[in-house]
Amino acid sequence: MKLLDIIILSLAVGFLIIGIHQVMVLGIGQAYWALMITLILFFILTLRKRTKR
């Protein structure tokens, strides 16, 4: 993994933790933004891995 991949993965995990916390405290409606950013970052990471092959 390159540095950019590690940064993207770290951001995705960070936003996932924030999203889970927000879901428990405020509900899914208020945490939707963090969960969608997590999903987008995981898609970007998967796309980067597939294009390297």
XYZ file of N, CA and C in Angstrom:
159
model
N 0.843 -1.183 0.000
C 0.000 0.000 0.000
C 0.880 1.236 0.000
N 0.487 2.181 -0.801
C 1.206 3.444 -0.833
C 0.671 4.368 0.260
N 1.369 5.463 0.434
C 1.001 6.408 1.484
C -0.414 6.945 1.284
N -0.780 7.265 0.041
C -2.118 7.799 -0.217
C -3.198 6.771 0.123
N -2.938 5.504 -0.167
C -3.903 4.457 0.184
C -4.078 4.352 1.696
N -2.986 4.460 2.416
C -3.051 4.399 3.880
C -3.812 5.596 4.438
N -3.598 6.767 3.852
C -4.317 7.969 4.297
C -5.811 7.829 4.028
N -6.168 7.337 2.838
C -7.584 7.151 2.500
C -8.226 6.141 3.448
N -7.534 5.045 3.715
C -8.064 4.034 4.629
C -8.226 4.590 6.042
N -7.253 5.359 6.492
C -7.334 5.954 7.830
C -8.493 6.937 7.933
N -8.683 7.742 6.905
C -9.817 8.672 6.896
C -11.145 7.922 6.910
N -11.226 6.856 6.121
C -12.461 6.072 6.077
C -12.780 5.472 7.444
N -11.778 4.918 8.096
C -11.997 4.334 9.426
C -12.383 5.422 10.429
N -11.732 6.570 10.340
C -12.061 7.680 11.234
C -13.495 8.155 11.063
N -13.922 8.324 9.802
C -15.300 8.743 9.561
C -16.295 7.654 9.953
N -15.899 6.385 9.838
C -16.777 5.302 10.277
C -16.991 5.358 11.785
N -15.931 5.598 12.526
C -16.050 5.713 13.983
C -16.920 6.909 14.354
N -16.704 8.031 13.685
C -17.538 9.216 13.929
C -18.995 8.910 13.598
N -19.225 8.237 12.471
C -20.586 7.900 12.063
C -21.284 6.990 13.052
N -20.580 5.984 13.541
C -21.175 5.072 14.523
C -21.521 5.821 15.805
N -20.629 6.685 16.232
C -20.907 7.472 17.440
C -22.123 8.373 17.231
N -22.193 9.026 16.079
C -23.312 9.916 15.801
C -24.628 9.148 15.711
N -24.593 7.931 15.164
C -25.808 7.114 15.100
C -26.295 6.784 16.505
N -25.379 6.431 17.389
C -25.778 6.079 18.758
C -26.294 7.293 19.522
N -25.726 8.473 19.262
C -26.108 9.658 20.026
C -27.306 10.371 19.409
N -27.260 10.609 18.085
C -28.265 11.458 17.452
C -29.233 10.726 16.531
N -28.865 9.558 16.067
C -29.714 8.833 15.128
C -29.107 8.818 13.735
N -29.683 7.980 12.886
C -29.125 7.761 11.552
C -29.234 8.997 10.664
N -30.253 9.791 10.876
C -30.438 10.982 10.048
C -29.324 11.996 10.205
N -28.848 12.167 11.414
C -27.779 13.128 11.670
C -26.400 12.558 11.348
N -26.278 11.242 11.243
C -24.984 10.606 10.988
C -24.808 10.212 9.530
N -25.786 10.497 8.718
C -25.766 10.066 7.320
C -24.552 10.593 6.576
N -24.173 11.840 6.832
C -23.043 12.449 6.125
C -21.745 11.691 6.396
N -21.504 11.304 7.631
C -20.260 10.605 7.976
C -20.243 9.204 7.370
N -21.381 8.548 7.367
C -21.442 7.209 6.793
C -21.263 7.246 5.280
N -21.790 8.255 4.619
C -21.622 8.367 3.173
C -20.184 8.726 2.796
N -19.538 9.565 3.576
C -18.124 9.870 3.324
C -17.294 8.600 3.482
N -17.620 7.781 4.483
C -16.933 6.505 4.676
C -17.106 5.611 3.458
N -18.328 5.515 2.971
C -18.612 4.675 1.813
C -17.865 5.163 0.578
N -17.847 6.464 0.354
C -17.134 7.037 -0.789
C -15.640 6.749 -0.693
N -15.064 6.906 0.487
C -13.633 6.649 0.650
C -13.304 5.176 0.432
N -14.155 4.266 0.893
C -13.915 2.847 0.646
C -14.039 2.519 -0.842
N -14.980 3.163 -1.544
C -15.088 2.961 -2.988
C -13.847 3.468 -3.710
N -13.341 4.622 -3.297
C -12.122 5.171 -3.896
C -10.947 4.230 -3.661
N -10.830 3.712 -2.451
C -9.737 2.789 -2.133
C -9.839 1.511 -2.968
N -11.034 0.968 -3.105
C -11.234 -0.234 -3.913
C -10.914 0.033 -5.377
N -11.329 1.169 -5.887
C -11.043 1.530 -7.273
C -9.547 1.671 -7.504
N -8.838 2.275 -6.571
C -7.386 2.431 -6.690
C -6.683 1.077 -6.683
N -7.165 0.148 -5.863
C -6.549 -1.181 -5.812
C -6.796 -1.963 -7.100
N -8.000 -1.832 -7.662
C -8.315 -2.567 -8.893
C -7.573 -2.012 -10.100
N -7.337 -0.719 -10.143
C -6.642 -0.141 -11.292
C -5.143 -0.410 -11.242
N -4.615 -0.790 -10.087
C -3.186 -1.118 -9.981
C -2.863 -2.467 -10.593
N -3.832 -3.358 -10.671
C -3.585 -4.712 -11.184
C -3.331 -4.720 -12.649
